[in-house]
Coordinates of C-alpha atoms in Angstrom, one line a residue:
X1 CA 0.0 0.1 0.0
X2 CA 1.6 3.2 -1.1
X3 CA 1.4 6.8 0.7
X4 CA -1.8 7.7 -1.4
X5 CA -3.9 4.7 -0.8
X6 CA -3.2 5.1 2.8
X7 CA -4.5 8.5 2.7
X8 CA -7.5 7.5 0.9
X9 CA -7.9 4.8 3.4
X10 CA -7.9 7.2 6.3
X11 CA -10.5 9.5 4.7
X12 CA -12.9 6.7 4.3
X13 CA -12.3 4.5 7.2
X14 CA -13.6 6.0 10.3
X15 CA -11.7 3.9 13.0
X16 CA -8.5 4.5 11.2
X17 CA -9.0 8.2 11.0
X18 CA -9.9 8.4 14.6
X19 CA -6.8 6.4 15.6
X20 CA -4.5 8.6 13.4
X21 CA -5.8 11.9 14.8
X22 CA -5.7 10.5 18.4
X23 CA -2.2 9.3 18.4
X24 CA -1.0 12.5 16.5
X25 CA -2.6 14.7 19.2
X26 CA -1.3 12.5 21.8
X27 CA 2.1 12.5 20.6
X28 CA 2.0 16.3 20.2
X29 CA 0.9 17.1 23.7
X30 CA 3.3 14.5 25.3
X31 CA 6.3 15.6 23.2
X32 CA 5.6 19.6 24.3
X33 CA 5.4 18.6 28.1
X34 CA 8.0 16.0 27.8
X35 CA 10.3 18.7 27.0
X36 CA 9.9 20.1 30.8
X37 CA 10.3 16.7 32.0
X38 CA 13.5 15.9 30.4
X39 CA 15.2 19.4 30.8
X40 CA 14.0 19.4 34.8
X41 CA 15.9 15.9 34.9
X42 CA 12.8 14.3 35.9
X43 CA 12.9 11.5 33.1
X44 CA 11.6 8.8 35.5
X45 CA 8.7 10.9 36.5
X46 CA 6.9 9.9 33.4
X47 CA 7.1 6.3 34.2
X48 CA 6.2 6.6 37.8
X49 CA 3.1 8.6 37.0
X50 CA 2.0 6.1 34.5
X51 CA 2.4 3.2 36.9
X52 CA 0.9 5.4 39.8
X53 CA -2.2 5.7 37.5
X54 CA -3.1 2.0 37.6
X55 CA -4.6 1.5 41.0
X56 CA -6.8 4.8 40.1
X57 CA -8.1 2.9 37.0
X58 CA -9.0 -0.2 39.3
X59 CA -10.5 1.7 42.1
X60 CA -12.7 3.6 39.5
X61 CA -14.1 0.6 38.3
X62 CA -14.9 -1.0 41.7
X63 CA -16.4 1.9 42.9
X64 CA -18.6 3.0 39.9
X65 CA -18.5 -0.8 38.3
X66 CA -18.5 0.9 35.0
X67 CA -15.7 0.7 32.2
X68 CA -16.6 4.2 30.7
X69 CA -13.4 5.6 29.6
X70 CA -13.9 9.0 31.2
X71 CA -14.4 7.4 34.8
X72 CA -11.4 5.3 34.8
X73 CA -9.6 8.2 33.6
X74 CA -10.6 10.4 36.1
X75 CA -9.5 7.7 38.5
X76 CA -6.2 7.4 36.8
X77 CA -5.7 11.3 37.2
X78 CA -6.3 11.4 40.7
X79 CA -4.1 8.6 41.6
X80 CA -1.4 9.8 39.5
X81 CA -1.6 13.1 40.9
X82 CA -1.5 11.5 44.5
X83 CA 1.5 9.7 43.5
X84 CA 3.2 12.8 42.3
X85 CA 2.5 14.9 45.3
X86 CA 3.8 11.7 47.6
X87 CA 6.8 12.0 45.5
X88 CA 7.3 15.5 46.2
X89 CA 6.5 14.9 49.8
X90 CA 9.3 12.3 50.1
X91 CA 11.9 14.3 48.5
X92 CA 11.1 17.6 50.5
X93 CA 10.3 16.0 53.9
X94 CA 12.9 13.1 54.1
X95 CA 16.7 12.8 53.1
X96 CA 15.9 10.6 50.3
X97 CA 16.5 11.6 46.8
X98 CA 14.1 12.0 44.0
X99 CA 15.3 9.0 42.1
X100 CA 14.6 6.9 45.3
X101 CA 11.4 8.5 45.6
X102 CA 10.2 7.5 42.3
X103 CA 11.1 4.2 42.5
X104 CA 9.4 3.8 45.5
X105 CA 5.9 5.3 44.3
X106 CA 6.4 3.4 41.0
X107 CA 6.9 -0.1 42.6
X108 CA 4.2 0.5 45.5
X109 CA 1.6 1.8 43.3
X110 CA 1.9 -0.6 40.3
X111 CA 2.2 -3.7 42.9
X112 CA -1.2 -2.2 44.5
X113 CA -2.7 -1.7 40.9
X114 CA -1.9 -5.2 39.9
X115 CA -3.2 -6.6 42.9
X116 CA -6.6 -4.6 42.4
X117 CA -6.9 -6.1 38.9
X118 CA -6.2 -9.6 40.0
X119 CA -9.1 -9.0 42.4
X120 CA -11.3 -7.8 39.7
X121 CA -10.3 -10.7 37.3
X122 CA -11.7 -13.1 40.1
X123 CA -14.8 -11.5 40.7
X124 CA -17.9 -13.4 39.4
X125 CA -18.5 -10.4 37.0
X126 CA -18.7 -10.5 33.4
X127 CA -17.9 -6.7 33.0
X128 CA -14.6 -6.6 34.5
X129 CA -12.9 -7.7 30.9
X130 CA -11.0 -5.4 28.9
X131 CA -9.3 -3.4 32.0
X132 CA -6.0 -5.2 31.2
X133 CA -6.0 -3.1 28.0
X134 CA -4.4 -0.1 30.2
X135 CA -1.1 -2.0 30.7
X136 CA 0.0 -2.1 27.2
X137 CA -2.6 0.3 25.6
X138 CA -5.0 -0.4 22.7
X139 CA -5.3 2.3 20.3
X140 CA -8.2 0.6 18.4
X141 CA -10.6 1.4 21.4
X142 CA -10.2 5.1 20.5
X143 CA -13.6 7.0 19.7
X144 CA -14.2 10.6 18.5
X145 CA -14.9 11.8 22.0
X146 CA -11.3 10.7 23.2
X147 CA -9.8 12.5 20.3
X148 CA -11.8 15.8 21.2
X149 CA -10.7 15.4 24.9
X150 CA -7.2 14.9 23.8
X151 CA -7.5 17.9 21.5
X152 CA -9.1 20.0 24.2
X153 CA -6.3 19.2 26.6
X154 CA -3.8 20.1 24.1
X155 CA -5.3 23.3 23.6
X156 CA -5.5 24.1 27.2
X157 CA -1.7 22.9 27.5
X158 CA -0.9 25.6 24.6
X159 CA -2.8 28.4 26.3
X160 CA -0.9 27.6 29.7
X161 CA 2.5 27.4 28.2
X162 CA 1.9 30.9 26.3
X163 CA 0.6 32.6 29.6
X164 CA 3.2 31.2 31.7
X165 CA 6.1 30.7 29.1
X166 CA 8.5 33.4 31.0
X167 CA 8.0 31.5 34.5
X168 CA 8.3 28.2 33.2
X169 CA 11.5 28.9 31.4
X170 CA 12.9 31.0 34.4
X171 CA 12.0 28.1 36.9
X172 CA 13.5 25.7 34.4
X173 CA 17.1 27.0 34.3
X174 CA 17.4 29.0 37.4
X175 CA 15.0 28.4 40.5
X176 CA 16.7 30.9 42.8
X177 CA 16.7 33.5 40.4
X178 CA 12.7 33.0 39.9
X179 CA 12.4 33.2 43.5
X180 CA 14.2 36.6 43.8
X181 CA 11.9 37.9 41.2
X182 CA 8.8 36.9 43.2
X183 CA 7.3 34.0 41.1
X184 CA 5.1 31.6 43.1
X185 CA 7.8 28.7 42.2
X186 CA 5.6 26.3 44.0
X187 CA 2.6 26.9 42.3
X188 CA 4.3 26.9 38.6
X189 CA 6.2 23.6 39.4
X190 CA 2.5 22.3 40.5
X191 CA 1.1 23.4 37.5
X192 CA 3.6 22.0 35.1
X193 CA 3.7 18.6 36.8
X194 CA -0.1 18.5 37.0
X195 CA -0.3 19.1 33.0
X196 CA 2.2 16.1 32.5
X197 CA 0.3 13.9 34.5
X198 CA -2.9 14.8 32.7
X199 CA -1.3 14.0 29.4
X200 CA 0.2 10.8 30.6
X201 CA -3.5 9.7 31.6
X202 CA -4.5 10.7 28.3
X203 CA -2.2 8.1 26.9
X204 CA -3.0 5.2 28.9
X205 CA -5.7 4.0 26.7
X206 CA -3.4 4.4 23.6
X207 CA 0.1 3.3 24.6
X208 CA -0.5 1.9 28.1
X209 CA 1.1 2.1 31.5
X210 CA 4.1 0.3 30.5
X211 CA 5.4 2.1 27.6
X212 CA 3.8 5.8 28.2
X213 CA 6.9 6.9 29.6
X214 CA 8.6 6.5 26.3
X215 CA 6.0 8.3 24.7
X216 CA 6.8 11.0 27.0
X217 CA 10.4 11.2 26.7
X218 CA 11.5 9.9 23.4
X219 CA 10.4 13.0 21.4
X220 CA 12.0 15.4 23.7
X221 CA 15.1 13.5 23.9
X222 CA 15.3 13.6 20.1
X223 CA 14.3 17.2 19.8
X224 CA 17.0 18.4 22.5
X225 CA 20.0 17.2 20.0
X226 CA 19.0 19.5 17.5
X227 CA 18.7 22.5 19.3
X228 CA 19.8 25.0 22.2
X229 CA 16.3 26.9 22.4
X230 CA 13.6 26.0 24.8
X231 CA 10.8 27.2 22.3
X232 CA 12.4 25.4 19.1
X233 CA 12.7 22.2 21.3
X234 CA 9.2 22.2 22.4
X235 CA 8.1 22.5 18.9
X236 CA 10.4 19.9 17.5
X237 CA 9.2 17.6 20.3
X238 CA 5.7 18.1 19.4
X239 CA 6.4 17.5 15.7
X240 CA 8.3 14.2 16.4
X241 CA 5.6 13.0 19.0
X242 CA 2.8 13.5 16.4
X243 CA 4.9 12.1 13.6
X244 CA 5.6 8.8 15.8
X245 CA 1.8 8.8 16.2
X246 CA 1.0 8.8 12.7
X247 CA 3.7 6.6 11.4
X248 CA 3.3 3.9 14.1
X249 CA -0.2 3.9 13.4
X250 CA 0.3 3.5 9.6
X251 CA 2.8 0.7 10.1
X252 CA 0.4 -1.0 12.6
X253 CA -2.9 -0.7 10.1
X254 CA -0.7 -1.9 6.9
X255 CA 0.9 -5.1 8.8
X256 CA -1.0 -7.8 10.4
X257 CA -0.6 -8.6 14.1
X258 CA 1.1 -5.4 15.4
X259 CA -0.4 -3.5 18.1
X260 CA -0.4 0.2 17.5
X261 CA 1.1 1.4 21.1
X262 CA 4.6 -0.6 21.0
X263 CA 4.8 0.3 17.2
X264 CA 4.5 4.1 18.0
X265 CA 7.1 3.9 20.8
X266 CA 9.7 1.9 18.4
X267 CA 9.2 4.9 15.9
X268 CA 9.8 7.5 18.5
X269 CA 12.9 5.4 19.4
X270 CA 14.1 5.4 15.8
X271 CA 13.8 9.3 15.8
X272 CA 15.8 9.4 19.1
X273 CA 18.6 7.1 17.4
X274 CA 18.6 9.2 14.3
X275 CA 19.0 12.2 16.4
X276 CA 21.8 10.9 18.5
X277 CA 23.4 9.9 15.1
X278 CA 23.0 12.7 12.8
X279 CA 22.0 15.8 14.6
X280 CA 24.4 18.6 13.4
X281 CA 25.5 19.8 16.9
X282 CA 25.4 16.9 19.2
X283 CA 25.2 14.0 17.0
X284 CA 27.6 11.2 17.1
X285 CA 28.5 11.3 13.4
X286 CA 29.4 15.0 13.3
X287 CA 31.2 14.6 16.4
X288 CA 33.5 12.1 15.2
X289 CA 34.0 14.2 11.9
X290 CA 34.8 17.5 14.1
X291 CA 37.3 15.4 16.3
X292 CA 39.0 14.1 13.3
X293 CA 39.2 17.4 11.7
X294 CA 40.5 19.1 14.9
X295 CA 43.2 16.2 15.2
X296 CA 43.9 17.1 11.6
X297 CA 44.3 20.5 12.3
X298 CA 46.6 20.0 15.2
X299 CA 49.0 17.7 13.5
X300 CA 49.1 20.2 10.6
X301 CA 50.1 23.0 13.3
X302 CA 52.5 21.0 14.7
X303 CA 54.1 20.4 11.4
X304 CA 54.2 23.9 10.6
X305 CA 56.0 24.6 13.8
X306 CA 58.3 21.8 13.3
X307 CA 59.3 23.6 9.9
X308 CA 59.8 26.7 11.3
X309 CA 62.1 25.4 13.9
X310 CA 64.2 24.4 10.9
X311 CA 63.8 27.3 8.6
X312 CA 64.9 29.9 11.4
X313 CA 68.3 28.8 11.3
X314 CA 68.4 30.2 7.7
X315 CA 69.1 33.6 6.7
X316 CA 66.7 32.8 3.8
X317 CA 63.3 32.0 4.9
X318 CA 62.2 30.5 1.5
X319 CA 65.3 28.0 1.5
X320 CA 64.3 24.6 0.3
X321 CA 64.9 21.5 2.7
X322 CA 64.4 18.0 1.8
X323 CA 61.1 16.3 2.6
X324 CA 63.0 13.3 4.3
X325 CA 64.0 15.7 7.2
X326 CA 60.2 15.8 8.1
X327 CA 60.3 12.3 8.8
X328 CA 62.0 12.5 12.1
X329 CA 58.7 14.4 13.1
X330 CA 56.2 12.0 14.7
X331 CA 53.2 14.2 13.3
X332 CA 54.2 14.3 9.9
X333 CA 52.4 12.8 6.8
X334 CA 52.1 13.0 3.1
X335 CA 48.7 14.0 3.3
X336 CA 49.7 16.8 5.9
X337 CA 52.2 18.0 3.5
X338 CA 49.7 18.2 0.9
X339 CA 47.1 20.2 3.0
X340 CA 49.9 22.6 3.9
X341 CA 50.6 23.1 0.2
X342 CA 46.7 23.9 -0.6
X343 CA 46.7 26.3 2.1
X344 CA 49.4 28.2 0.3
X345 CA 51.7 27.5 3.6
X346 CA 54.1 25.6 1.8
X347 CA 56.0 24.9 -1.8
X348 CA 56.8 21.7 -3.1
X349 CA 59.7 21.4 -5.8
X350 CA 60.3 17.5 -6.5
X351 CA 62.0 16.3 -3.0
X352 CA 62.4 19.5 -1.6
X353 CA 59.9 21.8 0.3
X354 CA 60.1 25.6 1.6
X355 CA 57.8 28.0 3.2
X356 CA 55.9 30.5 1.5
X357 CA 55.9 34.1 3.2
X358 CA 52.4 33.5 4.4
X359 CA 53.4 29.9 5.8
X360 CA 56.6 31.6 7.6
X361 CA 54.3 34.0 9.2
X362 CA 51.8 31.6 10.5
X363 CA 54.6 29.1 11.4
X364 CA 56.3 31.9 13.5
X365 CA 53.1 32.6 15.4
X366 CA 52.6 29.0 16.1
X367 CA 56.0 28.5 17.1
X368 CA 56.0 31.5 19.7
X369 CA 52.7 30.6 20.9
X370 CA 54.0 27.2 21.8
X371 CA 57.1 28.6 23.4
X372 CA 54.8 30.6 25.8
X373 CA 52.6 27.4 26.6
X374 CA 55.6 25.6 27.6

């Protein structure tokens, strides 16, 4: 199936169109909010919140007896917020660090949630089937109302980001400075954390408890490789997240026996891998290229300084010397000599070399600089 055929299928198939729009919106909002979690070094927060939401889903079902998505997500939201505030309480009231608090809440809440799910499954009630979809997600259950809910939350998120952009930015990079300006840092922190919790809860139906943290962090981690600007990072993360949702849905829809949630996470992981390798400033490929170039430049400078050490003993700066003299220098190579010729620092005449006036001046500066450093 080519791209045009898939686009026609989306326009005609209600279920596929709903899933595609839902995963795109979810990817965009989690990418935006995940940027703040990554920059605040709270990458495990998404994992802890998603697992902390599980007992809320189970308790909401036990209390209401309903599997209505909105009811279950409200329970997940309450449980997720409770877990988040417990994490804050543990880190502020005890000597435990944030990673310990995150791991503790994740384990306790998830264990309690699994216990409740096991209890529910053993009840003589045929209505309990399907709750396990929140563990790994089931995008096929998305309906139009779910997409509208995600869109509304995304719109609210954008409004809050625009209204509190300056406060978020200052708090993110310098909390002490934000306090000196009179900002209510506690309120701002709770606000952005609450929206992160809300975004995670919205994704539980699509991606599931286990994989939701990857949906939150992968687009942001990929975007961080491409820019140093917070605004640009949030925008790129939203694009990566939405693209992962659309492409993951397309792959799972055109292939048999592939779950949408895991495929979306794998596509997002590909974006991360691509960014880690090919981003211009931080990518491993370009970093290696710059390392090789810097090493070559350093060898050229050392060779040129060595040439000056030879030439300075002669009254004529352009006096030719045999190339074999350079063989005594450890950093010399024929390629390096060719590069010096291309830079117009050296002239070659058969097996003899000589410094040009420009080369002599550059070599003198390098030699004097090395002498000062020594």
